[in-house]
Short mmCIF file of C-alpha atoms (C1' of nucleotides) in Angstrom, two decimals:
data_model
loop_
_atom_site.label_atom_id
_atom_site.label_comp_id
_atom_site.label_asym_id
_atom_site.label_seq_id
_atom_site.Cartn_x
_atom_site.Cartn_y
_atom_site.Cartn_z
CA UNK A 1 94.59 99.51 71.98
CA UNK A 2 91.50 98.14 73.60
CA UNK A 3 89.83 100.20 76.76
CA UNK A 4 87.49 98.53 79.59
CA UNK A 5 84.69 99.79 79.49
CA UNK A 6 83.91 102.91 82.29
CA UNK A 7 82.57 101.57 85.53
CA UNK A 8 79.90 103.46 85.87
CA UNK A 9 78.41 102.30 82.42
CA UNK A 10 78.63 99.00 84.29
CA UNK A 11 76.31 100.33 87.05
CA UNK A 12 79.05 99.94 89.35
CA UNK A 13 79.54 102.29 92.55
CA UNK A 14 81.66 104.99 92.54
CA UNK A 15 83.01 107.50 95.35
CA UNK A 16 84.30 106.87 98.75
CA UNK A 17 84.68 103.91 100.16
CA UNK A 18 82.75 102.41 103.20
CA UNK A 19 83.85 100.63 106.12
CA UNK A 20 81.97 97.52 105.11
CA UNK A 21 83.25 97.73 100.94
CA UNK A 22 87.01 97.90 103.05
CA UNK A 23 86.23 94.55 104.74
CA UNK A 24 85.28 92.88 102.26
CA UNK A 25 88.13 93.63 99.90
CA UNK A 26 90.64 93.59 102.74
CA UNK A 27 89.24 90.03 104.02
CA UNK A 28 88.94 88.59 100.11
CA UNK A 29 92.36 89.83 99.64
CA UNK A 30 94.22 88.30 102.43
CA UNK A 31 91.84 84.85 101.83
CA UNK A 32 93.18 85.27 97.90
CA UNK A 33 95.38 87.35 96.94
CA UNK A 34 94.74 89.78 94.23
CA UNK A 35 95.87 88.39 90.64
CA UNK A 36 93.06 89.65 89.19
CA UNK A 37 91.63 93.12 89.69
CA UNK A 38 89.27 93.14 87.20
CA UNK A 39 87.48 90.06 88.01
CA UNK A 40 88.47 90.72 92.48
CA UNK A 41 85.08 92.58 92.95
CA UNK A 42 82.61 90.34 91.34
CA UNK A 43 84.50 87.75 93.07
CA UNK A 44 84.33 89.35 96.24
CA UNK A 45 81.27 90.90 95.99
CA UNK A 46 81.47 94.44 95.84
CA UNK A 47 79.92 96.30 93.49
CA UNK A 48 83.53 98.34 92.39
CA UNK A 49 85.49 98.24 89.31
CA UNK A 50 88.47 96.53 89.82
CA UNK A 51 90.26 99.46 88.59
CA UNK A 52 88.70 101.23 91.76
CA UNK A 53 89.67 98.00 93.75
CA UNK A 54 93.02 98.11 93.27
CA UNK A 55 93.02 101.86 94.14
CA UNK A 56 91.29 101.00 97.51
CA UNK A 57 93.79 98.55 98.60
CA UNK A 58 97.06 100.13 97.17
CA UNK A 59 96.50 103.65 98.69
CA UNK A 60 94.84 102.84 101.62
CA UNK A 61 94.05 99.18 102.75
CA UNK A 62 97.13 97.51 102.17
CA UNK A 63 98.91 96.80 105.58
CA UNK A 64 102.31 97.59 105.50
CA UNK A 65 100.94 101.54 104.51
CA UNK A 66 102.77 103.52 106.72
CA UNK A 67 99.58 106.21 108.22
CA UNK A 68 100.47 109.49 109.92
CA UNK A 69 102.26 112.81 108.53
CA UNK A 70 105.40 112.61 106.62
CA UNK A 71 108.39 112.78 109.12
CA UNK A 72 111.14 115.72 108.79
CA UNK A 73 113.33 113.51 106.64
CA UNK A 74 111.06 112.16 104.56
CA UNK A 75 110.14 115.50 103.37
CA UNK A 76 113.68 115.93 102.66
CA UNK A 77 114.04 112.67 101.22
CA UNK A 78 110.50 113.27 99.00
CA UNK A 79 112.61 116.81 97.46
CA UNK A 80 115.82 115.34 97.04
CA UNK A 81 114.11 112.30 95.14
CA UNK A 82 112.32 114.62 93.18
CA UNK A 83 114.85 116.19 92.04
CA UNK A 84 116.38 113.11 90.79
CA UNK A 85 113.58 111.75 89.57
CA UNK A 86 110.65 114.20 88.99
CA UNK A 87 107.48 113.25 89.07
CA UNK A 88 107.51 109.70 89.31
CA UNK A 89 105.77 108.92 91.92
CA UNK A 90 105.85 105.49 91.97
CA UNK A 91 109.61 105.23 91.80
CA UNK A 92 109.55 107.62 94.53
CA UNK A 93 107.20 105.91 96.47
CA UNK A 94 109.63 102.95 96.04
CA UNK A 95 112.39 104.48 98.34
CA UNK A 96 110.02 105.32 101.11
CA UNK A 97 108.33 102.21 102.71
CA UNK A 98 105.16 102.26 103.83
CA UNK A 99 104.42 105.68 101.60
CA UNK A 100 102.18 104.92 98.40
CA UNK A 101 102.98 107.56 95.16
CA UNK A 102 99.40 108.68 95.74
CA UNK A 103 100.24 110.37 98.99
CA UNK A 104 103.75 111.54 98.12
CA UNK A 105 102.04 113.69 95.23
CA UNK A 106 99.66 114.60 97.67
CA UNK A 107 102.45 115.92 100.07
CA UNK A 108 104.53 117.59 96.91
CA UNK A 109 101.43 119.19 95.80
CA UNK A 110 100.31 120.71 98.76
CA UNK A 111 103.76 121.47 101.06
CA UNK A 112 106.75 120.87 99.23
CA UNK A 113 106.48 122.25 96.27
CA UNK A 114 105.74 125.43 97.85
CA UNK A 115 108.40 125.17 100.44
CA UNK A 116 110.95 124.54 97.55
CA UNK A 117 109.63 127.58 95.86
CA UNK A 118 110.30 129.30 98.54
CA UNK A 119 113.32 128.07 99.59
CA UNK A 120 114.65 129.07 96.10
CA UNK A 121 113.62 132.12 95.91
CA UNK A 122 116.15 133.22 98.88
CA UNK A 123 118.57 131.24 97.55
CA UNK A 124 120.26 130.05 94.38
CA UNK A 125 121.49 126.37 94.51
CA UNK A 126 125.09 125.47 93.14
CA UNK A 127 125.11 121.57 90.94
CA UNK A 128 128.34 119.66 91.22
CA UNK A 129 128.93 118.24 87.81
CA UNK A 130 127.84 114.38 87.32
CA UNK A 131 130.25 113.68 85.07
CA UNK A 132 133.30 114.62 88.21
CA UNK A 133 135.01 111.34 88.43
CA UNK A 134 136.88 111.91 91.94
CA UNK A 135 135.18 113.39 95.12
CA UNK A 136 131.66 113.08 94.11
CA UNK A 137 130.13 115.43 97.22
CA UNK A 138 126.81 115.54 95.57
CA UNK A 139 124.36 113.52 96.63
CA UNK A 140 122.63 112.85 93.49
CA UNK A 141 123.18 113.24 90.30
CA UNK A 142 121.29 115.91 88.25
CA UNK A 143 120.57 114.15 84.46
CA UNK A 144 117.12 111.93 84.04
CA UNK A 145 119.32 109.32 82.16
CA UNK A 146 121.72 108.76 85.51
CA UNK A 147 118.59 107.70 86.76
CA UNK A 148 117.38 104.81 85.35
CA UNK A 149 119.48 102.34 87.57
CA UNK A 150 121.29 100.81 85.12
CA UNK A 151 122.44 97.20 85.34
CA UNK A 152 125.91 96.48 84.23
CA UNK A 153 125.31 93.09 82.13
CA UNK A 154 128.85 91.12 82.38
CA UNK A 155 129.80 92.00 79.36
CA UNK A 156 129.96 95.30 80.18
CA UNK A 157 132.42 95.65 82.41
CA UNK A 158 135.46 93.26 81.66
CA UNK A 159 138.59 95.11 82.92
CA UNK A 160 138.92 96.24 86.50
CA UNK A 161 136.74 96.57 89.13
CA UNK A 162 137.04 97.59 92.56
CA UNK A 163 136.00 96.28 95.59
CA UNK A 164 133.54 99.08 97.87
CA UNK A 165 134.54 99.80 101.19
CA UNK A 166 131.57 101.61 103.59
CA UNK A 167 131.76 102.38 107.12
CA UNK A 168 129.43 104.27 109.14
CA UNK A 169 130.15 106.75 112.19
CA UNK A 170 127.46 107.05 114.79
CA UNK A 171 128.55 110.45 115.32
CA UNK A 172 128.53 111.67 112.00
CA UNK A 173 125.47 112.45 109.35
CA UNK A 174 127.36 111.30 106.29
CA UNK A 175 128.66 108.42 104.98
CA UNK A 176 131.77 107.77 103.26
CA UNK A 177 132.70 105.13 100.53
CA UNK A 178 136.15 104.21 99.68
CA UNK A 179 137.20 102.16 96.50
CA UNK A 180 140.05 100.27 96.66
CA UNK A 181 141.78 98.44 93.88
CA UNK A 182 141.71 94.80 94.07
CA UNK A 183 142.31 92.20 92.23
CA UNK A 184 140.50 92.10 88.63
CA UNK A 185 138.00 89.91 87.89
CA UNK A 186 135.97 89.08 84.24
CA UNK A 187 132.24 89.52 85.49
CA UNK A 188 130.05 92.24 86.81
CA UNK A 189 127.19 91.20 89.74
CA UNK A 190 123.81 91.83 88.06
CA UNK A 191 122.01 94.15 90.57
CA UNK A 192 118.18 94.19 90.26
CA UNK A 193 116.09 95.85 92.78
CA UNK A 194 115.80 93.13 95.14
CA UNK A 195 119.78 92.50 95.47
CA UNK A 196 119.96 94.78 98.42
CA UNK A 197 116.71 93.39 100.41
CA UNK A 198 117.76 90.08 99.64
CA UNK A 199 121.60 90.51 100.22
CA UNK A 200 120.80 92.49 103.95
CA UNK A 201 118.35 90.33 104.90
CA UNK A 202 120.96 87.44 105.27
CA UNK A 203 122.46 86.37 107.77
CA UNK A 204 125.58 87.32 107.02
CA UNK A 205 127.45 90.20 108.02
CA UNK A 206 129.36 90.54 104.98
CA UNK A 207 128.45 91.15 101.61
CA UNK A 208 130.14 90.54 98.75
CA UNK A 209 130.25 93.28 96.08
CA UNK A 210 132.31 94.17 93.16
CA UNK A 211 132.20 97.57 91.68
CA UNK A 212 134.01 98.68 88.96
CA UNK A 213 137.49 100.06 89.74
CA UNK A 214 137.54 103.97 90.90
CA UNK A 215 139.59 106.56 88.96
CA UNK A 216 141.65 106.86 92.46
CA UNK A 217 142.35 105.55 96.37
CA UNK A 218 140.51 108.43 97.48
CA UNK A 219 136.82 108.42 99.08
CA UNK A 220 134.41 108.19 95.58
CA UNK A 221 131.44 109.15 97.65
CA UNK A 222 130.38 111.01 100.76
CA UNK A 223 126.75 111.63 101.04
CA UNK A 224 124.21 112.35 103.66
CA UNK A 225 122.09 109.63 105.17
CA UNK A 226 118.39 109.30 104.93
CA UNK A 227 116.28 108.11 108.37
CA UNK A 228 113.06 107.83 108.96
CA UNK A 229 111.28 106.82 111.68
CA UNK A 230 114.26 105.57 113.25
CA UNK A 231 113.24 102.22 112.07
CA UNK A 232 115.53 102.23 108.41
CA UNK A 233 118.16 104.35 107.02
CA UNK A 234 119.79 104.38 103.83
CA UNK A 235 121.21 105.73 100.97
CA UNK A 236 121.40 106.73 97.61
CA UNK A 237 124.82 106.68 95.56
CA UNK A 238 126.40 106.45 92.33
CA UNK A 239 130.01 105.66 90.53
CA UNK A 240 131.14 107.67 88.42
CA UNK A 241 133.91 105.80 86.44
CA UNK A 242 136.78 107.32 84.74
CA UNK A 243 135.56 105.57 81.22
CA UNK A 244 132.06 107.48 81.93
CA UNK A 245 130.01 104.78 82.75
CA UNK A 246 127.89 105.91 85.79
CA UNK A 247 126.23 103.47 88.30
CA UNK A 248 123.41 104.12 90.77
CA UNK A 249 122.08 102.29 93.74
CA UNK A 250 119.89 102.53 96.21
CA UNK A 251 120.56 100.54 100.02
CA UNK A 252 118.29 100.94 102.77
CA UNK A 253 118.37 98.94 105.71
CA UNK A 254 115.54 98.19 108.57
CA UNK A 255 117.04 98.34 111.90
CA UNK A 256 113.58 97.80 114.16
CA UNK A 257 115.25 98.49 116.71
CA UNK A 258 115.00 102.36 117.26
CA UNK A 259 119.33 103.03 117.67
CA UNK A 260 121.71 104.11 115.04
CA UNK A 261 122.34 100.89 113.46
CA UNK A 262 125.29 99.45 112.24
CA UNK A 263 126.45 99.32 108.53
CA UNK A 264 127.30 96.12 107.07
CA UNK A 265 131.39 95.56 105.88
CA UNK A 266 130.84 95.05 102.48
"C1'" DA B 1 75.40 131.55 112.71
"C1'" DA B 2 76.40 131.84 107.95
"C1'" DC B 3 79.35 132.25 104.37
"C1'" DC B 4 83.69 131.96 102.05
"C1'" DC B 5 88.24 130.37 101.36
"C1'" DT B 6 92.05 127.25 101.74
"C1'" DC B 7 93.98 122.95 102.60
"C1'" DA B 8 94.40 117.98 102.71
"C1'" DC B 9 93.52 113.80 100.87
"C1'" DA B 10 90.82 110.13 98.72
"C1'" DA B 11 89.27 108.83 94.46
"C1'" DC B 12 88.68 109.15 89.54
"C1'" DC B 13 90.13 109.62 84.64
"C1'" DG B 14 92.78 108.94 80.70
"C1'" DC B 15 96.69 107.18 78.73
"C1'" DG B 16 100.72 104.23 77.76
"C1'" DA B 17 102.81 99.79 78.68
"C1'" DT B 18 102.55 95.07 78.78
"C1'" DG B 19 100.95 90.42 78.33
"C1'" DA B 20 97.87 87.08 76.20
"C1'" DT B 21 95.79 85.21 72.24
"C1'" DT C 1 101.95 90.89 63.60
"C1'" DA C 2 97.63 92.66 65.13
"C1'" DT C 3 94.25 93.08 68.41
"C1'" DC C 4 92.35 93.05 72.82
"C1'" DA C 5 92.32 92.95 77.99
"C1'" DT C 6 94.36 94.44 81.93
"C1'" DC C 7 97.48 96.91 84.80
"C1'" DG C 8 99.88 100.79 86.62
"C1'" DC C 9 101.06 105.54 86.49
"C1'" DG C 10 100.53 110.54 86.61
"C1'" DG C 11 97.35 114.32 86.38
"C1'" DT C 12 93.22 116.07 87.99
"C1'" DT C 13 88.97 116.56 90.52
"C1'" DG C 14 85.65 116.21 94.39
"C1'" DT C 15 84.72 116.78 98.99
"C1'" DG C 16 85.03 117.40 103.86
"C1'" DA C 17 87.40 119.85 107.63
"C1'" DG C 18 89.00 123.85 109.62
"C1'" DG C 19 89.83 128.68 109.98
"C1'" DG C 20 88.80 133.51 109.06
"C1'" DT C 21 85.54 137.20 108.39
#
DNA sequence: AACCCTCACAACCGCGATGAT
DNA sequence: TATCATCGCGGTTGTGAGGGT
């Protein structure tokens, strides 16, 4: 496995960044894009690895960075996402727009994983089991391998599958899901990360899902739901099904409007 | 005022993953 | 298939600001 050579055998600058290095890469980048960061600075200019480049502009530069301390709920939203996911930054990063992985670790690092140890020191957490297949309370699940998002291929799920109910209450701070049996169907939706974005950011009011069936009528899922900002909300569940298979998905949704917005019938 | 300590955050380093040849 | 170039991630470090003594 090959290595680029270190920057500063290169002679290239290293530490903080000025206001005039910032221009340039911000100005070259919105002119061309960025497809490649190793050749971006000599292209641009600037006397930076590209390695360092792509820092700048991911952490920092980029515009849809969200500035300013980390609002109640994202804090609770950062620990809860640890805990599903542990230090993955990135993936964490991922469910909180506008915060990059660099300055979620920062946060962990220097408030939350203190306030978690002390949180837990005056108190001893109870798990609900991930492998419950009726009234899943939790609001994650606690195994690594539950979190890797899986994605149902059609072939996987050929029997029954249920269509997903969700309403929302504006007077309530949890959400409830209810699967109902409908009628059967051969194929299984392939969900990739950009379903939800693309599916919400239709037009239409409805949309159309098929999950597989639920062991019972009864609500699958209840689980608390995440804000920030006022500006998106969202959630976090799985399905656990009776045959063990175990689904998880991830639905935010960008209200801009500042009010309690309205969930989508699915 | 000077020094020390802690905190916050930007930036760097090293490694594995991935794509191209 | 092997090798190399590049990217992206997670861990770590460097540094400035602020507070306490």
């Amino acid at each position: 496995m090959g290595r680029a050579p270190c920057c500063e055998k290169m002679g290239l600058k290293k530490g903080p960044w000025t206001s005039e290095e910032d221009q340039i890469l911000t100005s070259f980048i919105q002119k061309y894009g960025h497809g490649n960061w190793r050749a971006l600075p000599k292209q641009a200019g600037l006397l930076r690895c590209g390695k360092s480049c792509r820092l700048r502009w991911v952490n920092y530069l980029r515009p849809d960075i969200k500035r300013g301390n980390f609002t109640r709920e994202e804090e609770e939203a950062i620990i809860k996402l640890h805990e599903m996911l542990g230090n993955r930054w990135s993936a964490i990063a991922a469910r909180l727009p506008g915060r990059t992985d660099n300055e979620i670790k920062n946060v962990w690092h220097t408030h939350l994983k203190k306030r978690l140890k002390d949180h837990t020191t005056t108190t001893s957490p109870t798990r609900s089991s991930s492998n419950s297949t009726s009234n899943v309370t939790s609001q994650f699940a606690d195994e690594p391998e539950n979190l890797n998002y899986p994605q149902p291929s059609s072939s996987d799920v050929s029997s029954s599958v249920t269509e997903v109910s969700a309403a929302l209450s504006t007077d309530q701070d949890t959400i409830v899901v209810k699967g109902e049996n409908m009628e059967l169907s051969e194929t299984f939706p392939d969900i990739d990360d950009s379903f939800w974005s693309e599916a919400l950011s239709t037009d239409n009011s409805s949309v159309p899902l098929q999950f597989p069936r639920a062991s019972n009528d009864e609500p699958i899922l209840e689980f608390p739901i995440i804000k920030n900002d006022s500006e998106e909300f969202g959630f976090s569940f799985g399905l656990n099904m009776d045959d063990g298979m175990e689904f998880w998905y991830d639905l935010f949704i960008r209200t801009g409007h500042g009010g309690t917005p309205e969930l989508p019938e699915f």
